[in-house]
Each structure stands twice: as structure tokens, then as C-alpha cells.
Amino acid sequence: MSPELSYAYYPGCSGLSTSKDYEISTRAVCRALGIKLQEIPDWSCCGSTPAHTVDHVFSAALSARNLSLAEQMGSDTVITPCPSCLTNLKVAAHRMEQEPAFQQEVNRHLQEPCVNTVQVKSVLQALIQDLGPEAIAKQVEKPLSGLKIAPYYGCIMNRPPEVMDFDDPENPVAMDEILRGLGAEVLPYPLKVECCGASYGVARKDVVMQLSGKLLDLADSLGADAIATACPLCQMNLDLRQDQINAALKRSFRLPVFYYTQLMGLAFGLEEKDLLLNKLNVPAGPALAKMQQAAEAAAEQDAQTKEQ
Amino acid sequence: MDVLKLDSGYDAAFVEAVMNESGQDPFACYQCGNCTAGCPYTFVYDLPVHQIMRLLQAGHKGRILQSHSLWLCATCESCTTRCPNNIDVARIMDVLRHMAGREGMITEKQVKQFNDSFLDSVKKHGRVFEFGTLVKYIARSGRFWSDADLGPKVMRKGKIAPRPHDIKGKDEVARIFHSVLGDGKK
Ligand code: SF4
Ligand code: SF4
């Protein structure tokens, strides 16, 4: 394991609230892997979708304030768990690099100008590229054998490829690789990058019911025990709104929706305080019990074959 | 589906403004329909995204800015990723939405109200305070909260922070709002 991995860290607002479980498990997993996260002091909101729907300079300025703070820390790379933050930070950095006039305009609105020297990555990208799948697999104490997972990446972590510059935009595999290293069975899931309904849950709930419903339906029909995700908004739509989806579509899905970091922590043998599985709306218990049974049955069979 | 009439009403200034603000060339579009085929929102759009591109080529400002599609696009980047002519279609959609907003043509009021409530919170605290955003949205839209069933789930599990996190640099953030958008404009 490379002992020197250290990053500026941008948690994102939802990590303090609705995706606290993602935030806590991300930090715990990084700690277990020896990755140092230095939180950007006094970071502010990236503006998420609402900002870029109003004005692009505005959105980039909200992001660039944070990039500038990371520069002041002397850091060369900032990582974030949230794809929405990731997109805003990356779009701002990318456009400032492509268009010097745009950078100048953005900087006009900042207290400390952004030089645009830091690289922006997702935590997932840092894990798979900088640390590597072997180092992750080595940490596994309790393999997730027998757990069938539909890996769902969400729409913006890898798109558009010119800006996001990571993994395949139609069929990303980074999370698949990590989950497989944890011992789980990763299902081929063709809707990996399809949109879940994004932030329309409040204003246009009907849209989320249809789009997230489709994602649950596919995972269910593939025989998944659970879905793994890397996005707070996707997780909320699929998990917290699962009962609403069942009511709207007259279905009866019971699929737990984990953050992939929770699954990593589980396989690493971390405790509940580091995983916060109790925050999931659809309980993880049944899927994990099934996994346990499968593991015991396999162990028994193993013992029998050895005896013979 | 409506038949589009493209023979009249070309607004050259509009087309030029879209090209300038988006940095994209809409005339590179040859109407293959890839964007629409991959757009997850086509089922709620009044104008599918490839038709918006066609109307843009024809300079039909009014028809485009009145569309609901602009306010339902989630910037999922599917169209941009799949356009064979490398047009950043999602960026064009975003720019059209900026224009519609500036002209007060807001066809999905609740979407705009939600976004505004979100941004108000960022302006005030420096970070978004989700609970406050919701309360404000409900007050602003005057709607019965269609997510009342989520309340107990979220509260019981401590899934939503009950108090805002004000940052030290919140005035600096508020200044970005004023300085880019001017006062009161969003
Ligand atoms: S994918 Fe590109 S070329 Fe094809 S219709 Fe859409 S914008 Fe036009
Ligand atoms: S970015 Fe908007 S228009 Fe393009 S595919 Fe996604 S929702 Fe449709």
C-alpha cells in the first residue's frame, strides 16, 4: 500500500445531513486504507444543479471559491464523494482551463482568485486509480460472498467524458471492480448510467417515481439482493422513496440501496458506527442474513468435500 | 406530436446569443435523434430535445422558450455524450433555460421555486441547509407537502440536519450572488 496518499477533501453539503452515512463510511474506509483526507477549511456549497441552471459564471464562481481554498492549502488534488459536487467542480476547472476569459470573469467575483492548479477527482477514482484494487481487496476480512449487487453509478459521474475524464461513459466499471474485490457477485446492470430523476423528487415527484422505478425494476428482475451507489441523490431516490415508488407503481420492491463505501466497510469488518447501516430506509438485514447463510452453506460444503 | 412549422419567424439575434453563450454550433446537428433516443425525460417533454435543436436552427425563439422541456431537463449529459457531432446539447439546454428565466418564461414554476429555495439557503448560510430549503419551498409554492410520508422516516433516522451549518465565509458567498446575479435576480 502506498503510505503517502493524501488529498484535500470536499465533503459536500448533503454529507452533513441526508447522506451522513456516505460521509462517515467514506472517511472510515479511507482511514482503514491509510488515505489521509484534509477537509478544505470553511468550504462552501458548490451550488449543485440550481446554480448552473441560473448562470454558468455564477456556478463556476461558487465552485472556484473552493478550488481556491484547496490551492491555499498547498494541495494538488481535491477529492469528493458526491458526483454532483464533482461535476460542478470539474466543469468549473475545465472551462477555466479552456477559456482564459471565463477564468478572469469568474475571478472577478472571488475574494481570492483561483489559479486553477488543483486536480479534481471522485473518491472512487482515487481509490481505484491511486490506491488500486489489490490494496482494497487485501483489506477484506469478511468477504461479501453470495451477495448479488446491481452496481448503479448515476448519470453524471462519468459524463461527459471530455470533462469527467474517468472510466467508461456508457459502461463504467470502477465500482464493479471494487465490489468484486470485496467478494460480492456483481450483476451486469445495463442501466448503470441512466438518470434516477435527480433533484425532481420534491417539485416533480411523478418523474422520480417513473425513472427510479425503472432502475429498481431492472435490479429486481436481475435477481439483485441490493443496489450499490456512489451518489447521495440516487441513494435518496432509490431508498428513501422506495415506498412511494411501490405505492405509485403498485409494486413491492424491498431492495436495500447501499453506498459502495458502506459495503467496503462491511467487508473490512468495520463497526456500525463507521457504516451507519441503520440510516437506510429499506433495511439491510435480510440481504445480509441471506449472504451469511450462503457463506455458511458454502463453508459447510467445503468442509464436507475436504472430509471425503 | 405537433408538426413543426419552420418557414417563418427566424430570430437571428436569438440564434446568435445561444451560440455565443453556449459556445456550440447548432447547425452541426443533422437531426439523427440520438439525443432524444437516450434522453430519460422524453416521456415528460412537450418538445423532445432533437426538436428543440431543429427549432433552434430555425430561430424559433418563442416556441423554444415556452417549452416545459427546458425546466425538466436534468442535465444528465446523455445527449452530450451521445451526439455524433460532438454538440454539447446539455449546455445548450442550460443556456436556453437561462434565457427563459431571464425573460420570465417559467413553465415549471415548482421546479424554479425549488431551485430558488435551495439557492436562498446557500446565500444565507454558505452551505445548503436542506431542511430550511424544504420549509421555504413549501411556503413559496403554497403546496401541500407531497412528501409528508417521508418526514417521520427522515426524522427518526436523523437523516436530515435540524440546524444550518453557517460558515465563516458566508458573506463572501453572498457576495458572489450579488456580484454575478445582481440584487434579487436569480
Ligand atoms: S444527437 Fe446531435 S446531431 Fe443528433 S439530433 Fe441530437 S443534437 Fe442533432
Ligand atoms: S441533459 Fe437534458 S436533454 Fe440531455 S438527455 Fe439529459 S435530460 Fe435529456
Short mmCIF file of N, CA, C and O in Angstrom, two decimals, chain A residues 13-14 16-21 42-45 47-48 50-58 61-62 65 95 99 108-112 155-156 159-161 169-170 193-195 197-207 210-211 235 240-241 243-244 278-281, chain B residues 21 38 40-41 43-44 71-78 80-82 86 91 94-95 97-98 108 110-111 114-115 118-119 122 126-128 130 134 137 143 145-147 149-150 153-154 157-161 165 167-170 172-173 175-177 179-181 186:
data_model
loop_
_atom_site.label_atom_id
_atom_site.label_comp_id
_atom_site.label_asym_id
_atom_site.label_seq_id
_atom_site.Cartn_x
_atom_site.Cartn_y
_atom_site.Cartn_z
N CYS A 13 -22.45 19.41 0.90
CA CYS A 13 -23.45 19.72 1.94
C CYS A 13 -24.27 18.51 2.38
O CYS A 13 -24.59 18.37 3.56
N SER A 14 -24.63 17.64 1.46
CA SER A 14 -25.52 16.55 1.86
C SER A 14 -24.81 15.61 2.84
O SER A 14 -25.45 14.94 3.63
N LEU A 16 -23.37 16.39 5.41
CA LEU A 16 -23.63 16.84 6.78
C LEU A 16 -25.06 16.51 7.19
O LEU A 16 -25.46 16.73 8.32
N SER A 17 -25.85 16.04 6.24
CA SER A 17 -27.26 15.88 6.52
C SER A 17 -27.80 14.57 5.94
O SER A 17 -27.61 13.52 6.52
N THR A 18 -28.42 14.64 4.78
CA THR A 18 -29.11 13.45 4.25
C THR A 18 -28.18 12.30 3.86
O THR A 18 -28.62 11.17 3.75
N SER A 19 -26.92 12.57 3.58
CA SER A 19 -26.02 11.45 3.25
C SER A 19 -24.87 11.33 4.25
O SER A 19 -23.75 11.02 3.90
N LYS A 20 -25.22 11.52 5.50
CA LYS A 20 -24.23 11.37 6.57
C LYS A 20 -23.61 9.98 6.56
O LYS A 20 -22.42 9.80 6.86
N ASP A 21 -24.42 8.99 6.20
CA ASP A 21 -23.92 7.61 6.15
C ASP A 21 -22.82 7.46 5.10
O ASP A 21 -21.84 6.74 5.30
N ASP A 42 -13.48 25.71 5.87
CA ASP A 42 -14.56 26.65 5.55
C ASP A 42 -15.08 26.53 4.12
O ASP A 42 -15.51 27.52 3.52
N TRP A 43 -15.06 25.30 3.60
CA TRP A 43 -15.61 25.08 2.25
C TRP A 43 -17.07 25.53 2.18
O TRP A 43 -17.78 25.51 3.19
N SER A 44 -17.49 25.93 0.98
CA SER A 44 -18.88 26.36 0.79
C SER A 44 -19.56 25.49 -0.26
O SER A 44 -18.91 24.71 -0.96
N CYS A 45 -20.87 25.66 -0.37
CA CYS A 45 -21.67 24.86 -1.30
C CYS A 45 -21.24 25.12 -2.75
O CYS A 45 -20.96 26.24 -3.14
N GLY A 47 -23.16 24.86 -5.20
CA GLY A 47 -24.32 25.38 -5.93
C GLY A 47 -25.16 24.29 -6.59
O GLY A 47 -26.27 24.55 -7.03
N SER A 48 -24.56 23.10 -6.70
CA SER A 48 -25.28 21.95 -7.25
C SER A 48 -26.02 22.30 -8.54
O SER A 48 -25.64 23.22 -9.25
N PRO A 50 -29.09 23.70 -8.99
CA PRO A 50 -29.77 25.01 -9.05
C PRO A 50 -28.86 26.14 -9.55
O PRO A 50 -29.32 27.03 -10.26
N ALA A 51 -27.57 26.10 -9.22
CA ALA A 51 -26.69 27.19 -9.63
C ALA A 51 -26.45 27.18 -11.14
O ALA A 51 -26.55 28.22 -11.80
N HIS A 52 -26.14 26.00 -11.70
CA HIS A 52 -25.81 26.04 -13.14
C HIS A 52 -27.04 26.25 -14.00
O HIS A 52 -26.94 26.61 -15.16
N THR A 53 -28.23 26.01 -13.44
CA THR A 53 -29.42 26.29 -14.23
C THR A 53 -29.71 27.80 -14.28
O THR A 53 -30.58 28.23 -15.03
N VAL A 54 -29.01 28.58 -13.47
CA VAL A 54 -29.23 30.04 -13.48
C VAL A 54 -28.19 30.76 -14.33
O VAL A 54 -28.51 31.61 -15.15
N ASP A 55 -26.91 30.40 -14.14
CA ASP A 55 -25.85 31.12 -14.83
C ASP A 55 -24.53 30.36 -14.66
O ASP A 55 -24.24 29.86 -13.59
N HIS A 56 -23.75 30.29 -15.73
CA HIS A 56 -22.53 29.48 -15.66
C HIS A 56 -21.38 30.16 -14.93
O HIS A 56 -20.58 29.48 -14.29
N VAL A 57 -21.28 31.47 -15.01
CA VAL A 57 -20.23 32.17 -14.26
C VAL A 57 -20.52 32.04 -12.76
O VAL A 57 -19.63 31.77 -11.94
N PHE A 58 -21.77 32.21 -12.43
CA PHE A 58 -22.23 32.08 -11.04
C PHE A 58 -21.87 30.70 -10.48
O PHE A 58 -21.23 30.58 -9.41
N ALA A 61 -18.15 30.27 -10.13
CA ALA A 61 -17.58 31.06 -9.03
C ALA A 61 -17.81 30.35 -7.68
O ALA A 61 -16.92 30.32 -6.83
N LEU A 62 -19.00 29.79 -7.51
CA LEU A 62 -19.27 29.06 -6.25
C LEU A 62 -18.30 27.89 -6.10
O LEU A 62 -17.81 27.59 -5.01
N ARG A 65 -14.40 29.14 -5.59
CA ARG A 65 -14.02 29.55 -4.23
C ARG A 65 -13.37 28.38 -3.50
O ARG A 65 -12.37 28.54 -2.79
N ARG A 95 -13.62 24.50 -17.73
CA ARG A 95 -13.93 25.66 -18.56
C ARG A 95 -12.93 26.80 -18.32
O ARG A 95 -12.57 27.52 -19.25
N GLU A 99 -10.94 28.37 -21.38
CA GLU A 99 -11.24 29.76 -21.76
C GLU A 99 -10.69 30.74 -20.71
O GLU A 99 -11.35 30.98 -19.70
N ARG A 108 -13.20 37.62 -11.03
CA ARG A 108 -13.68 38.95 -10.68
C ARG A 108 -14.64 38.91 -9.49
O ARG A 108 -14.83 39.89 -8.79
N HIS A 109 -15.26 37.76 -9.29
CA HIS A 109 -16.28 37.66 -8.24
C HIS A 109 -15.77 36.98 -6.98
O HIS A 109 -16.52 36.74 -6.04
N LEU A 110 -14.48 36.64 -6.97
CA LEU A 110 -13.93 35.94 -5.81
C LEU A 110 -13.03 36.83 -4.99
O LEU A 110 -12.36 37.71 -5.51
N GLN A 111 -13.00 36.56 -3.70
CA GLN A 111 -12.10 37.29 -2.81
C GLN A 111 -10.65 36.89 -3.11
O GLN A 111 -9.78 37.73 -3.25
N GLU A 112 -10.42 35.57 -3.18
CA GLU A 112 -9.09 35.04 -3.52
C GLU A 112 -9.20 34.39 -4.88
O GLU A 112 -9.90 33.40 -5.03
N CYS A 155 -25.96 9.29 -13.41
CA CYS A 155 -25.77 9.79 -14.77
C CYS A 155 -24.53 10.65 -14.96
O CYS A 155 -24.02 10.78 -16.07
N ILE A 156 -24.02 11.30 -13.91
CA ILE A 156 -23.02 12.34 -14.20
C ILE A 156 -21.60 12.05 -13.73
O ILE A 156 -20.70 12.83 -13.99
N ARG A 159 -19.88 11.40 -17.15
CA ARG A 159 -20.32 12.09 -18.37
C ARG A 159 -20.38 13.59 -18.16
O ARG A 159 -20.80 14.03 -17.09
N PRO A 160 -20.06 14.39 -19.19
CA PRO A 160 -19.50 13.92 -20.46
C PRO A 160 -18.03 13.54 -20.29
O PRO A 160 -17.33 14.13 -19.45
N PRO A 161 -17.56 12.58 -21.09
CA PRO A 161 -16.21 12.06 -20.88
C PRO A 161 -15.10 13.11 -21.03
O PRO A 161 -14.09 13.02 -20.34
N PRO A 169 -17.84 6.07 -20.21
CA PRO A 169 -19.08 6.85 -20.01
C PRO A 169 -20.36 6.03 -20.20
O PRO A 169 -21.41 6.43 -19.71
N GLU A 170 -20.29 4.93 -20.93
CA GLU A 170 -21.50 4.12 -21.11
C GLU A 170 -21.52 2.91 -20.18
O GLU A 170 -22.58 2.46 -19.76
N VAL A 193 -25.79 4.02 -15.95
CA VAL A 193 -25.63 5.48 -16.03
C VAL A 193 -26.93 6.20 -16.36
O VAL A 193 -26.93 7.38 -16.72
N GLU A 194 -28.05 5.50 -16.27
CA GLU A 194 -29.34 6.13 -16.57
C GLU A 194 -29.74 7.05 -15.40
O GLU A 194 -29.44 6.76 -14.26
N CYS A 195 -30.44 8.13 -15.69
CA CYS A 195 -30.79 9.11 -14.65
C CYS A 195 -31.91 8.60 -13.73
O CYS A 195 -32.86 7.98 -14.17
N GLY A 197 -33.85 10.54 -11.87
CA GLY A 197 -34.86 11.56 -11.61
C GLY A 197 -34.27 12.76 -10.88
O GLY A 197 -34.94 13.76 -10.64
N ALA A 198 -33.01 12.60 -10.49
CA ALA A 198 -32.22 13.71 -9.94
C ALA A 198 -32.96 14.48 -8.85
O ALA A 198 -33.58 13.88 -7.98
N SER A 199 -32.91 15.80 -8.92
CA SER A 199 -33.46 16.58 -7.81
C SER A 199 -34.94 16.93 -8.02
O SER A 199 -35.44 17.85 -7.42
N TYR A 200 -35.62 16.19 -8.90
CA TYR A 200 -37.04 16.49 -9.13
C TYR A 200 -37.98 15.83 -8.13
O TYR A 200 -39.20 15.94 -8.27
N GLY A 201 -37.42 15.16 -7.13
CA GLY A 201 -38.26 14.44 -6.17
C GLY A 201 -39.28 15.33 -5.49
O GLY A 201 -40.40 14.91 -5.23
N VAL A 202 -38.90 16.56 -5.21
CA VAL A 202 -39.81 17.45 -4.49
C VAL A 202 -40.79 18.12 -5.46
O VAL A 202 -42.00 18.09 -5.24
N ALA A 203 -40.27 18.72 -6.53
CA ALA A 203 -41.13 19.52 -7.41
C ALA A 203 -41.91 18.67 -8.42
O ALA A 203 -43.02 19.02 -8.81
N ARG A 204 -41.33 17.59 -8.88
CA ARG A 204 -42.00 16.71 -9.84
C ARG A 204 -41.76 15.25 -9.44
O ARG A 204 -41.06 14.51 -10.11
N LYS A 205 -42.44 14.89 -8.35
CA LYS A 205 -42.26 13.55 -7.80
C LYS A 205 -42.58 12.46 -8.84
O LYS A 205 -41.95 11.41 -8.87
N ASP A 206 -43.58 12.73 -9.69
CA ASP A 206 -44.00 11.74 -10.68
C ASP A 206 -42.83 11.28 -11.56
O ASP A 206 -42.73 10.12 -11.93
N VAL A 207 -41.93 12.22 -11.86
CA VAL A 207 -40.79 11.90 -12.73
C VAL A 207 -39.86 10.90 -12.03
O VAL A 207 -39.41 9.91 -12.62
N GLN A 210 -41.21 7.30 -11.90
CA GLN A 210 -41.01 6.54 -13.13
C GLN A 210 -39.55 6.14 -13.32
O GLN A 210 -39.26 4.98 -13.58
N LEU A 211 -38.65 7.10 -13.21
CA LEU A 211 -37.25 6.83 -13.54
C LEU A 211 -36.58 5.93 -12.51
O LEU A 211 -35.90 4.97 -12.86
N GLN A 235 -29.14 7.64 -4.12
CA GLN A 235 -29.44 6.81 -2.96
C GLN A 235 -30.76 7.23 -2.35
O GLN A 235 -31.60 6.40 -2.01
N LEU A 240 -34.99 6.09 0.06
CA LEU A 240 -35.98 6.80 0.86
C LEU A 240 -37.34 6.85 0.15
O LEU A 240 -38.39 6.83 0.79
N ARG A 241 -37.31 6.91 -1.17
CA ARG A 241 -38.56 7.00 -1.93
C ARG A 241 -39.06 5.63 -2.42
O ARG A 241 -39.99 5.57 -3.20
N ASP A 243 -40.71 3.30 -0.94
CA ASP A 243 -42.11 3.02 -0.56
C ASP A 243 -43.06 3.84 -1.41
O ASP A 243 -44.13 3.36 -1.82
N GLN A 244 -42.69 5.08 -1.69
CA GLN A 244 -43.52 5.92 -2.57
C GLN A 244 -43.60 5.31 -3.97
O GLN A 244 -44.66 5.32 -4.60
N ASN A 278 -27.89 1.59 9.80
CA ASN A 278 -29.23 1.85 10.36
C ASN A 278 -29.90 3.07 9.75
O ASN A 278 -31.07 3.31 9.97
N LYS A 279 -29.16 3.84 8.95
CA LYS A 279 -29.78 5.00 8.29
C LYS A 279 -30.53 4.61 7.02
O LYS A 279 -31.25 5.42 6.45
N LEU A 280 -30.31 3.41 6.54
CA LEU A 280 -31.01 3.00 5.32
C LEU A 280 -32.49 2.85 5.61
O LEU A 280 -32.89 2.34 6.64
N ASN A 281 -33.31 3.29 4.67
CA ASN A 281 -34.75 3.18 4.84
C ASN A 281 -35.21 1.74 4.63
O ASN A 281 -35.92 1.18 5.45
N GLU B 21 -23.46 32.22 -26.01
CA GLU B 21 -23.49 31.82 -24.60
C GLU B 21 -23.14 30.35 -24.38
O GLU B 21 -22.64 29.98 -23.33
N GLY B 38 -31.82 8.80 -26.22
CA GLY B 38 -31.20 8.50 -24.93
C GLY B 38 -31.69 9.37 -23.80
O GLY B 38 -31.30 9.20 -22.66
N PRO B 40 -33.73 10.44 -20.86
CA PRO B 40 -34.67 9.76 -19.97
C PRO B 40 -35.94 10.57 -19.72
O PRO B 40 -36.90 10.05 -19.17
N TYR B 41 -35.93 11.84 -20.12
CA TYR B 41 -37.05 12.73 -19.82
C TYR B 41 -38.00 12.94 -20.98
O TYR B 41 -38.97 13.68 -20.86
N PHE B 43 -40.28 11.27 -21.99
CA PHE B 43 -41.68 10.94 -21.65
C PHE B 43 -42.45 12.06 -20.97
O PHE B 43 -43.68 12.03 -20.94
N VAL B 44 -41.74 13.06 -20.45
CA VAL B 44 -42.46 14.20 -19.88
C VAL B 44 -42.23 15.50 -20.67
O VAL B 44 -42.78 16.55 -20.33
N TRP B 71 -37.30 23.16 -18.46
CA TRP B 71 -37.31 23.11 -17.00
C TRP B 71 -37.33 21.70 -16.46
O TRP B 71 -37.26 21.50 -15.24
N LEU B 72 -37.43 20.73 -17.35
CA LEU B 72 -37.45 19.34 -16.90
C LEU B 72 -36.13 18.62 -17.21
O LEU B 72 -35.90 17.51 -16.74
N CYS B 73 -35.30 19.26 -18.01
CA CYS B 73 -34.00 18.67 -18.34
C CYS B 73 -33.16 18.59 -17.07
O CYS B 73 -33.01 19.57 -16.35
N ALA B 74 -32.62 17.41 -16.80
CA ALA B 74 -31.87 17.21 -15.55
C ALA B 74 -30.37 17.36 -15.75
O ALA B 74 -29.60 17.05 -14.84
N THR B 75 -29.95 17.82 -16.93
CA THR B 75 -28.52 17.90 -17.24
C THR B 75 -27.84 16.56 -16.94
O THR B 75 -26.79 16.51 -16.32
N CYS B 76 -28.46 15.50 -17.43
CA CYS B 76 -27.89 14.16 -17.17
C CYS B 76 -26.73 13.86 -18.10
O CYS B 76 -26.03 12.87 -17.91
N GLU B 77 -26.55 14.69 -19.13
CA GLU B 77 -25.40 14.59 -20.04
C GLU B 77 -25.45 13.41 -21.00
O GLU B 77 -24.46 13.11 -21.67
N SER B 78 -26.60 12.75 -21.08
CA SER B 78 -26.70 11.64 -22.04
C SER B 78 -26.61 12.17 -23.47
O SER B 78 -25.86 11.65 -24.30
N THR B 80 -25.33 14.96 -24.65
CA THR B 80 -23.99 15.48 -24.94
C THR B 80 -23.02 14.34 -25.21
O THR B 80 -22.22 14.39 -26.14
N THR B 81 -23.13 13.29 -24.40
CA THR B 81 -22.22 12.16 -24.54
C THR B 81 -22.45 11.41 -25.85
O THR B 81 -21.52 10.90 -26.46
N ARG B 82 -23.72 11.38 -26.31
CA ARG B 82 -24.03 10.52 -27.45
C ARG B 82 -24.19 11.25 -28.78
O ARG B 82 -24.43 10.63 -29.80
N ASN B 86 -20.66 15.84 -31.67
CA ASN B 86 -20.00 16.48 -30.52
C ASN B 86 -20.61 17.81 -30.10
O ASN B 86 -19.90 18.71 -29.66
N ARG B 91 -25.52 21.64 -22.59
CA ARG B 91 -25.14 23.03 -22.33
C ARG B 91 -26.07 23.98 -23.08
O ARG B 91 -26.43 25.03 -22.56
N ASP B 94 -29.14 24.18 -21.04
CA ASP B 94 -28.91 25.02 -19.86
C ASP B 94 -28.98 26.51 -20.25
O ASP B 94 -29.63 27.30 -19.56
N VAL B 95 -28.35 26.86 -21.35
CA VAL B 95 -28.34 28.25 -21.81
C VAL B 95 -29.76 28.71 -22.19
O VAL B 95 -30.17 29.82 -21.86
N ARG B 97 -32.45 27.61 -20.89
CA ARG B 97 -33.15 27.77 -19.60
C ARG B 97 -32.75 29.10 -18.94
O ARG B 97 -33.61 29.80 -18.39
N HIS B 98 -31.47 29.45 -19.06
CA HIS B 98 -31.06 30.77 -18.53
C HIS B 98 -31.86 31.87 -19.20
O HIS B 98 -32.36 32.80 -18.54
N GLU B 108 -42.37 25.59 -15.61
CA GLU B 108 -42.49 24.62 -14.50
C GLU B 108 -42.16 25.40 -13.22
O GLU B 108 -41.04 25.35 -12.72
N GLN B 110 -42.83 25.10 -10.12
CA GLN B 110 -42.36 24.43 -8.91
C GLN B 110 -40.88 24.07 -8.98
O GLN B 110 -40.18 24.10 -7.97
N VAL B 111 -40.44 23.72 -10.18
CA VAL B 111 -39.01 23.41 -10.35
C VAL B 111 -38.18 24.64 -10.01
O VAL B 111 -37.20 24.59 -9.26
N PHE B 114 -38.25 25.44 -6.30
CA PHE B 114 -37.37 24.56 -5.53
C PHE B 114 -35.92 25.02 -5.66
O PHE B 114 -35.21 25.14 -4.66
N ASN B 115 -35.51 25.30 -6.90
CA ASN B 115 -34.13 25.77 -7.11
C ASN B 115 -33.86 27.07 -6.37
O ASN B 115 -32.79 27.25 -5.78
N PHE B 118 -33.40 26.50 -2.70
CA PHE B 118 -32.07 25.92 -2.47
C PHE B 118 -31.02 27.03 -2.44
O PHE B 118 -30.22 27.14 -1.51
N LEU B 119 -31.06 27.88 -3.46
CA LEU B 119 -30.03 28.93 -3.57
C LEU B 119 -30.15 29.97 -2.45
O LEU B 119 -29.13 30.48 -1.97
N VAL B 122 -28.20 28.68 0.37
CA VAL B 122 -26.74 28.79 0.17
C VAL B 122 -26.29 30.23 0.41
O VAL B 122 -25.26 30.49 1.03
N GLY B 126 -24.03 29.87 3.35
CA GLY B 126 -22.77 29.45 2.73
C GLY B 126 -22.79 27.98 2.32
O GLY B 126 -22.03 27.55 1.48
N ARG B 127 -23.65 27.22 2.98
CA ARG B 127 -23.89 25.82 2.59
C ARG B 127 -25.39 25.63 2.56
O ARG B 127 -26.11 26.35 3.23
N VAL B 128 -25.83 24.63 1.80
CA VAL B 128 -27.27 24.45 1.76
C VAL B 128 -27.74 23.74 3.03
O VAL B 128 -27.12 22.81 3.52
N GLU B 130 -30.69 21.70 4.04
CA GLU B 130 -31.76 21.01 3.31
C GLU B 130 -33.14 21.19 3.95
O GLU B 130 -34.14 21.39 3.27
N LEU B 134 -36.52 22.96 2.24
CA LEU B 134 -37.83 22.34 2.10
C LEU B 134 -38.94 23.22 2.66
O LEU B 134 -39.97 23.44 2.03
N TYR B 137 -39.50 26.08 0.40
CA TYR B 137 -40.17 25.67 -0.84
C TYR B 137 -41.67 25.48 -0.61
O TYR B 137 -42.50 25.92 -1.41
N ARG B 143 -47.85 24.74 -1.67
CA ARG B 143 -48.35 23.41 -1.97
C ARG B 143 -48.46 22.58 -0.71
O ARG B 143 -47.67 22.71 0.21
N TRP B 145 -47.52 19.46 1.16
CA TRP B 145 -46.27 18.74 1.01
C TRP B 145 -46.53 17.29 0.63
O TRP B 145 -47.00 16.51 1.42
N SER B 146 -46.19 16.97 -0.64
CA SER B 146 -46.49 15.62 -1.13
C SER B 146 -45.51 14.58 -0.58
O SER B 146 -45.60 13.41 -0.89
N ASP B 147 -44.57 15.04 0.23
CA ASP B 147 -43.62 14.11 0.82
C ASP B 147 -43.82 13.94 2.31
O ASP B 147 -42.91 13.52 3.02
N ASP B 149 -45.10 11.81 3.99
CA ASP B 149 -44.79 10.45 4.47
C ASP B 149 -43.29 10.26 4.76
O ASP B 149 -42.91 9.37 5.51
N LEU B 150 -42.46 11.09 4.13
CA LEU B 150 -41.01 10.92 4.34
C LEU B 150 -40.56 11.54 5.66
O LEU B 150 -39.54 11.14 6.21
N LYS B 153 -39.72 9.19 8.56
CA LYS B 153 -38.58 8.33 8.21
C LYS B 153 -37.27 9.09 8.38
O LYS B 153 -36.31 8.60 8.96
N VAL B 154 -37.29 10.30 7.85
CA VAL B 154 -36.09 11.11 7.85
C VAL B 154 -35.73 11.55 9.27
O VAL B 154 -34.59 11.50 9.70
N LYS B 157 -34.56 8.63 11.70
CA LYS B 157 -33.22 8.14 11.42
C LYS B 157 -32.16 9.24 11.51
O LYS B 157 -31.00 9.00 11.21
N GLY B 158 -32.58 10.43 11.88
CA GLY B 158 -31.62 11.52 11.93
C GLY B 158 -30.96 11.73 10.57
O GLY B 158 -29.77 11.98 10.47
N LYS B 159 -31.76 11.59 9.50
CA LYS B 159 -31.21 11.68 8.15
C LYS B 159 -31.11 13.12 7.65
O LYS B 159 -30.60 13.38 6.57
N ILE B 160 -31.67 14.06 8.39
CA ILE B 160 -31.60 15.43 7.92
C ILE B 160 -31.17 16.32 9.09
O ILE B 160 -31.66 16.16 10.21
N ALA B 161 -30.19 17.18 8.82
CA ALA B 161 -29.68 18.02 9.91
C ALA B 161 -30.74 19.03 10.32
O ALA B 161 -31.32 19.69 9.46
N HIS B 165 -25.54 24.84 8.99
CA HIS B 165 -24.12 24.98 9.27
C HIS B 165 -23.67 26.30 8.64
O HIS B 165 -23.40 26.34 7.44
N ILE B 167 -21.11 28.98 7.62
CA ILE B 167 -19.65 29.00 7.50
C ILE B 167 -19.15 30.41 7.76
O ILE B 167 -19.90 31.39 7.70
N LYS B 168 -17.84 30.49 8.04
CA LYS B 168 -17.26 31.81 8.33
C LYS B 168 -17.33 32.70 7.10
O LYS B 168 -17.56 33.90 7.20
N GLY B 169 -17.11 32.09 5.95
CA GLY B 169 -17.08 32.89 4.71
C GLY B 169 -18.44 33.10 4.09
O GLY B 169 -18.54 33.32 2.88
N LYS B 170 -19.52 33.05 4.89
CA LYS B 170 -20.84 33.14 4.26
C LYS B 170 -21.08 34.48 3.57
O LYS B 170 -21.78 34.53 2.56
N GLU B 172 -18.83 36.17 2.04
CA GLU B 172 -18.09 36.06 0.79
C GLU B 172 -18.95 35.32 -0.25
O GLU B 172 -18.97 35.69 -1.43
N VAL B 173 -19.64 34.30 0.20
CA VAL B 173 -20.51 33.55 -0.71
C VAL B 173 -21.69 34.43 -1.15
O VAL B 173 -22.04 34.48 -2.33
N ARG B 175 -21.68 37.50 -1.41
CA ARG B 175 -21.16 38.50 -2.35
C ARG B 175 -21.11 37.94 -3.78
O ARG B 175 -21.32 38.67 -4.74
N ILE B 176 -20.81 36.64 -3.90
CA ILE B 176 -20.81 36.03 -5.25
C ILE B 176 -22.22 36.14 -5.85
O ILE B 176 -22.37 36.49 -7.02
N PHE B 177 -23.22 35.90 -5.03
CA PHE B 177 -24.61 36.03 -5.51
C PHE B 177 -24.86 37.44 -6.03
O PHE B 177 -25.34 37.63 -7.14
N SER B 179 -22.73 39.85 -6.75
CA SER B 179 -21.85 40.36 -7.78
C SER B 179 -22.11 39.73 -9.14
O SER B 179 -22.06 40.40 -10.16
N VAL B 180 -22.46 38.45 -9.21
CA VAL B 180 -22.74 37.86 -10.52
C VAL B 180 -24.18 38.11 -10.95
O VAL B 180 -24.44 38.43 -12.11
N LEU B 181 -25.11 37.95 -10.03
CA LEU B 181 -26.52 37.96 -10.43
C LEU B 181 -27.20 39.31 -10.23
O LEU B 181 -28.30 39.53 -10.73
N LYS B 186 -32.49 35.99 -9.95
CA LYS B 186 -31.99 34.63 -9.96
C LYS B 186 -32.39 33.95 -11.24
O LYS B 186 -33.48 34.11 -11.70
#
